[in-house]
Amino acid sequence: MFLVFGLLTIVSLIVTTPFNDIRGPTRDYMMQCTLKILPYWLGAFIVDFCIWIILTTIVWALFNLGWIDAFHDNLFSTWWVLVFQGPSFLLFLYCFLFCFKNQDSGPRQIFIILLVVNFFVVIISMVIKSNSAGINWFWSLFPSISLQQILSIMI
């Protein structure tokens, strides 16, 4: 659970650049240079995915250095889940960017919203204590919650 909350702190790092490019003064410059949208978003996605891979690998390595048995029992599986949950998480964040107008507070608002939603999911999961297919399907629509659910099953 705390692993996912820790990974949510990466949101402000990842979201800031595309958010500034969408809502900031850079957008006018990009329009003047006739920058195509698809190459920009593809390049931003590749760079952000590389950052995600590096940071999740560091987090995974720190947990392994801590000799946590659950990680050692599922050594490659936990790394695989952490890294390859990244594309859906990044696409979710990119879509979520368009909901906010202010480029200064947008990344913080996204972080707080994701943090509160994940906290409520933990509370709801403790209260309900059942894994119905409908609830799991609904949770899987949100990448951070999906990551939390997958890791709780694996570890």
PDB file of C-alpha atoms in Angstrom:
ATOM      1  CA  MET A   1       0.000   0.000   0.000  1.00  0.00           C
ATOM      2  CA  PHE A   2       2.707   2.509   0.958  1.00  0.00           C
ATOM      3  CA  LEU A   3       4.701   1.542  -2.117  1.00  0.00           C
ATOM      4  CA  VAL A   4       1.931   2.887  -4.350  1.00  0.00           C
ATOM      5  CA  PHE A   5       1.589   6.023  -2.227  1.00  0.00           C
ATOM      6  CA  GLY A   6       5.337   6.536  -2.611  1.00  0.00           C
ATOM      7  CA  LEU A   7       5.142   6.085  -6.365  1.00  0.00           C
ATOM      8  CA  LEU A   8       2.400   8.708  -6.510  1.00  0.00           C
ATOM      9  CA  THR A   9       5.002  11.293  -5.521  1.00  0.00           C
ATOM     10  CA  ILE A  10       6.487  10.799  -8.982  1.00  0.00           C
ATOM     11  CA  VAL A  11       3.322  12.353 -10.437  1.00  0.00           C
ATOM     12  CA  SER A  12       4.517  15.915  -9.948  1.00  0.00           C
ATOM     13  CA  LEU A  13       7.797  15.089 -11.678  1.00  0.00           C
ATOM     14  CA  ILE A  14       6.148  13.438 -14.669  1.00  0.00           C
ATOM     15  CA  VAL A  15       3.159  15.749 -15.090  1.00  0.00           C
ATOM     16  CA  THR A  16       4.885  19.113 -14.841  1.00  0.00           C
ATOM     17  CA  THR A  17       6.497  19.255 -18.297  1.00  0.00           C
ATOM     18  CA  PRO A  18       3.500  18.214 -20.425  1.00  0.00           C
ATOM     19  CA  PHE A  19       1.253  20.359 -18.248  1.00  0.00           C
ATOM     20  CA  ASN A  20       3.433  23.418 -18.844  1.00  0.00           C
ATOM     21  CA  ASP A  21       3.558  22.629 -22.554  1.00  0.00           C
ATOM     22  CA  ILE A  22      -0.233  22.446 -22.766  1.00  0.00           C
ATOM     23  CA  ARG A  23      -1.198  25.448 -20.634  1.00  0.00           C
ATOM     24  CA  GLY A  24       1.959  27.559 -20.537  1.00  0.00           C
ATOM     25  CA  PRO A  25       3.682  30.008 -22.862  1.00  0.00           C
ATOM     26  CA  THR A  26       5.517  27.147 -24.575  1.00  0.00           C
ATOM     27  CA  ARG A  27       2.313  26.253 -26.426  1.00  0.00           C
ATOM     28  CA  ASP A  28       2.408  29.443 -28.523  1.00  0.00           C
ATOM     29  CA  TYR A  29       6.019  28.775 -29.497  1.00  0.00           C
ATOM     30  CA  MET A  30       5.173  25.193 -30.422  1.00  0.00           C
ATOM     31  CA  MET A  31       2.324  26.415 -32.632  1.00  0.00           C
ATOM     32  CA  GLN A  32       4.593  28.953 -34.388  1.00  0.00           C
ATOM     33  CA  CYS A  33       7.144  26.229 -35.157  1.00  0.00           C
ATOM     34  CA  THR A  34       4.362  24.021 -36.595  1.00  0.00           C
ATOM     35  CA  LEU A  35       5.173  21.190 -34.225  1.00  0.00           C
ATOM     36  CA  LYS A  36       2.984  18.195 -34.941  1.00  0.00           C
ATOM     37  CA  ILE A  37       0.984  16.843 -32.022  1.00  0.00           C
ATOM     38  CA  LEU A  38       1.618  13.106 -32.519  1.00  0.00           C
ATOM     39  CA  PRO A  39       5.454  13.283 -32.487  1.00  0.00           C
ATOM     40  CA  TYR A  40       5.358  15.573 -29.462  1.00  0.00           C
ATOM     41  CA  TRP A  41       3.126  13.303 -27.388  1.00  0.00           C
ATOM     42  CA  LEU A  42       4.965  10.192 -28.545  1.00  0.00           C
ATOM     43  CA  GLY A  43       8.305  11.735 -27.558  1.00  0.00           C
ATOM     44  CA  ALA A  44       6.911  12.943 -24.229  1.00  0.00           C
ATOM     45  CA  PHE A  45       5.492   9.475 -23.557  1.00  0.00           C
ATOM     46  CA  ILE A  46       8.808   7.747 -24.329  1.00  0.00           C
ATOM     47  CA  VAL A  47      10.790  10.141 -22.117  1.00  0.00           C
ATOM     48  CA  ASP A  48       8.269   9.856 -19.275  1.00  0.00           C
ATOM     49  CA  PHE A  49       8.223   6.073 -19.596  1.00  0.00           C
ATOM     50  CA  CYS A  50      12.028   5.991 -19.366  1.00  0.00           C
ATOM     51  CA  ILE A  51      11.829   8.146 -16.224  1.00  0.00           C
ATOM     52  CA  TRP A  52       9.168   5.781 -14.858  1.00  0.00           C
ATOM     53  CA  ILE A  53      11.356   2.731 -15.551  1.00  0.00           C
ATOM     54  CA  ILE A  54      14.363   4.303 -13.823  1.00  0.00           C
ATOM     55  CA  LEU A  55      12.442   5.461 -10.763  1.00  0.00           C
ATOM     56  CA  THR A  56      10.467   2.250 -10.282  1.00  0.00           C
ATOM     57  CA  THR A  57      13.644   0.213 -10.672  1.00  0.00           C
ATOM     58  CA  ILE A  58      15.292   2.330  -7.970  1.00  0.00           C
ATOM     59  CA  VAL A  59      12.278   1.862  -5.681  1.00  0.00           C
ATOM     60  CA  TRP A  60      12.255  -1.882  -6.405  1.00  0.00           C
ATOM     61  CA  ALA A  61      15.996  -2.099  -5.673  1.00  0.00           C
ATOM     62  CA  LEU A  62      15.587  -0.230  -2.383  1.00  0.00           C
ATOM     63  CA  PHE A  63      12.884  -2.646  -1.292  1.00  0.00           C
ATOM     64  CA  ASN A  64      15.153  -5.538  -2.217  1.00  0.00           C
ATOM     65  CA  LEU A  65      18.053  -3.998  -0.311  1.00  0.00           C
ATOM     66  CA  GLY A  66      15.757  -3.887   2.698  1.00  0.00           C
ATOM     67  CA  TRP A  67      15.536  -7.694   2.560  1.00  0.00           C
ATOM     68  CA  ILE A  68      11.746  -7.688   2.384  1.00  0.00           C
ATOM     69  CA  ASP A  69      10.770 -11.339   1.974  1.00  0.00           C
ATOM     70  CA  ALA A  70       7.688 -10.663  -0.146  1.00  0.00           C
ATOM     71  CA  PHE A  71       9.859  -8.955  -2.752  1.00  0.00           C
ATOM     72  CA  HIS A  72      12.461 -11.712  -2.700  1.00  0.00           C
ATOM     73  CA  ASP A  73       9.787 -14.364  -3.188  1.00  0.00           C
ATOM     74  CA  ASN A  74       8.464 -12.532  -6.269  1.00  0.00           C
ATOM     75  CA  LEU A  75      11.649 -10.843  -7.430  1.00  0.00           C
ATOM     76  CA  PHE A  76      11.013 -10.466 -11.148  1.00  0.00           C
ATOM     77  CA  SER A  77       7.206 -10.350 -10.898  1.00  0.00           C
ATOM     78  CA  THR A  78       7.141  -7.270  -8.696  1.00  0.00           C
ATOM     79  CA  TRP A  79       9.570  -5.424 -10.969  1.00  0.00           C
ATOM     80  CA  TRP A  80       7.532  -6.407 -14.026  1.00  0.00           C
ATOM     81  CA  VAL A  81       4.286  -5.154 -12.479  1.00  0.00           C
ATOM     82  CA  LEU A  82       5.853  -1.906 -11.292  1.00  0.00           C
ATOM     83  CA  VAL A  83       7.451  -1.092 -14.631  1.00  0.00           C
ATOM     84  CA  PHE A  84       4.697  -2.155 -16.983  1.00  0.00           C
ATOM     85  CA  GLN A  85       1.911  -0.492 -15.051  1.00  0.00           C
ATOM     86  CA  GLY A  86       3.662   2.718 -16.128  1.00  0.00           C
ATOM     87  CA  PRO A  87       2.186   3.119 -19.631  1.00  0.00           C
ATOM     88  CA  SER A  88      -1.403   2.974 -18.416  1.00  0.00           C
ATOM     89  CA  PHE A  89      -0.552   5.284 -15.519  1.00  0.00           C
ATOM     90  CA  LEU A  90       1.115   7.793 -17.862  1.00  0.00           C
ATOM     91  CA  LEU A  91      -1.768   7.763 -20.327  1.00  0.00           C
ATOM     92  CA  PHE A  92      -4.203   8.212 -17.442  1.00  0.00           C
ATOM     93  CA  LEU A  93      -2.208  11.226 -16.217  1.00  0.00           C
ATOM     94  CA  TYR A  94      -2.027  12.728 -19.703  1.00  0.00           C
ATOM     95  CA  CYS A  95      -5.809  12.491 -20.048  1.00  0.00           C
ATOM     96  CA  PHE A  96      -6.268  13.843 -16.529  1.00  0.00           C
ATOM     97  CA  LEU A  97      -4.132  16.914 -17.351  1.00  0.00           C
ATOM     98  CA  PHE A  98      -6.883  18.516 -19.399  1.00  0.00           C
ATOM     99  CA  CYS A  99      -9.154  18.861 -16.345  1.00  0.00           C
ATOM    100  CA  PHE A 100      -7.040  21.607 -14.776  1.00  0.00           C
ATOM    101  CA  LYS A 101      -6.490  25.173 -15.908  1.00  0.00           C
ATOM    102  CA  ASN A 102      -3.713  26.433 -13.636  1.00  0.00           C
ATOM    103  CA  GLN A 103      -0.265  25.133 -14.530  1.00  0.00           C
ATOM    104  CA  ASP A 104       1.159  25.942 -11.104  1.00  0.00           C
ATOM    105  CA  SER A 105      -1.310  24.009  -8.980  1.00  0.00           C
ATOM    106  CA  GLY A 106      -2.436  21.315 -11.440  1.00  0.00           C
ATOM    107  CA  PRO A 107       0.231  18.698 -10.633  1.00  0.00           C
ATOM    108  CA  ARG A 108      -0.348  19.152  -6.893  1.00  0.00           C
ATOM    109  CA  GLN A 109      -4.093  18.789  -7.337  1.00  0.00           C
ATOM    110  CA  ILE A 110      -3.639  15.603  -9.373  1.00  0.00           C
ATOM    111  CA  PHE A 111      -1.331  14.196  -6.688  1.00  0.00           C
ATOM    112  CA  ILE A 112      -3.751  14.987  -3.867  1.00  0.00           C
ATOM    113  CA  ILE A 113      -6.746  13.590  -5.770  1.00  0.00           C
ATOM    114  CA  LEU A 114      -4.925  10.320  -6.506  1.00  0.00           C
ATOM    115  CA  LEU A 115      -3.708  10.101  -2.916  1.00  0.00           C
ATOM    116  CA  VAL A 116      -7.185  10.610  -1.447  1.00  0.00           C
ATOM    117  CA  VAL A 117      -8.790   8.175  -3.905  1.00  0.00           C
ATOM    118  CA  ASN A 118      -6.221   5.500  -3.068  1.00  0.00           C
ATOM    119  CA  PHE A 119      -6.752   6.113   0.633  1.00  0.00           C
ATOM    120  CA  PHE A 120     -10.515   5.680   0.239  1.00  0.00           C
ATOM    121  CA  VAL A 121      -9.961   2.454  -1.700  1.00  0.00           C
ATOM    122  CA  VAL A 122      -7.858   1.094   1.164  1.00  0.00           C
ATOM    123  CA  ILE A 123     -10.585   2.006   3.664  1.00  0.00           C
ATOM    124  CA  ILE A 124     -13.332   0.533   1.465  1.00  0.00           C
ATOM    125  CA  SER A 125     -11.323  -2.651   0.940  1.00  0.00           C
ATOM    126  CA  MET A 126     -10.887  -3.019   4.703  1.00  0.00           C
ATOM    127  CA  VAL A 127     -14.594  -2.505   5.351  1.00  0.00           C
ATOM    128  CA  ILE A 128     -15.957  -4.724   2.570  1.00  0.00           C
ATOM    129  CA  LYS A 129     -13.336  -7.498   2.852  1.00  0.00           C
ATOM    130  CA  SER A 130     -14.605  -9.227  -0.277  1.00  0.00           C
ATOM    131  CA  ASN A 131     -13.134  -9.374  -3.734  1.00  0.00           C
ATOM    132  CA  SER A 132     -16.164  -9.248  -5.968  1.00  0.00           C
ATOM    133  CA  ALA A 133     -15.561  -9.127  -9.694  1.00  0.00           C
ATOM    134  CA  GLY A 134     -17.539  -5.904 -10.090  1.00  0.00           C
ATOM    135  CA  ILE A 135     -15.520  -3.972  -7.537  1.00  0.00           C
ATOM    136  CA  ASN A 136     -12.225  -5.301  -8.900  1.00  0.00           C
ATOM    137  CA  TRP A 137     -13.277  -4.351 -12.418  1.00  0.00           C
ATOM    138  CA  PHE A 138     -14.112  -0.821 -11.257  1.00  0.00           C
ATOM    139  CA  TRP A 139     -10.792  -0.497  -9.394  1.00  0.00           C
ATOM    140  CA  SER A 140      -8.890  -1.611 -12.497  1.00  0.00           C
ATOM    141  CA  LEU A 141     -10.068   1.492 -14.365  1.00  0.00           C
ATOM    142  CA  PHE A 142      -7.678   3.606 -12.279  1.00  0.00           C
ATOM    143  CA  PRO A 143      -4.005   2.634 -12.776  1.00  0.00           C
ATOM    144  CA  SER A 144      -2.778   3.601  -9.317  1.00  0.00           C
ATOM    145  CA  ILE A 145      -5.555   1.595  -7.655  1.00  0.00           C
ATOM    146  CA  SER A 146      -4.953  -1.274 -10.046  1.00  0.00           C
ATOM    147  CA  LEU A 147      -1.270  -1.287  -9.117  1.00  0.00           C
ATOM    148  CA  GLN A 148      -2.189  -1.288  -5.455  1.00  0.00           C
ATOM    149  CA  GLN A 149      -4.571  -4.239  -5.949  1.00  0.00           C
ATOM    150  CA  ILE A 150      -2.067  -6.243  -8.005  1.00  0.00           C
ATOM    151  CA  LEU A 151       0.728  -5.735  -5.467  1.00  0.00           C
ATOM    152  CA  SER A 152      -1.541  -6.667  -2.569  1.00  0.00           C
ATOM    153  CA  ILE A 153      -2.349  -9.955  -4.316  1.00  0.00           C
ATOM    154  CA  MET A 154       1.298 -10.672  -5.171  1.00  0.00           C
ATOM    155  CA  ILE A 155       2.909  -9.698  -1.885  1.00  0.00           C
TER     156      ILE A 155
END
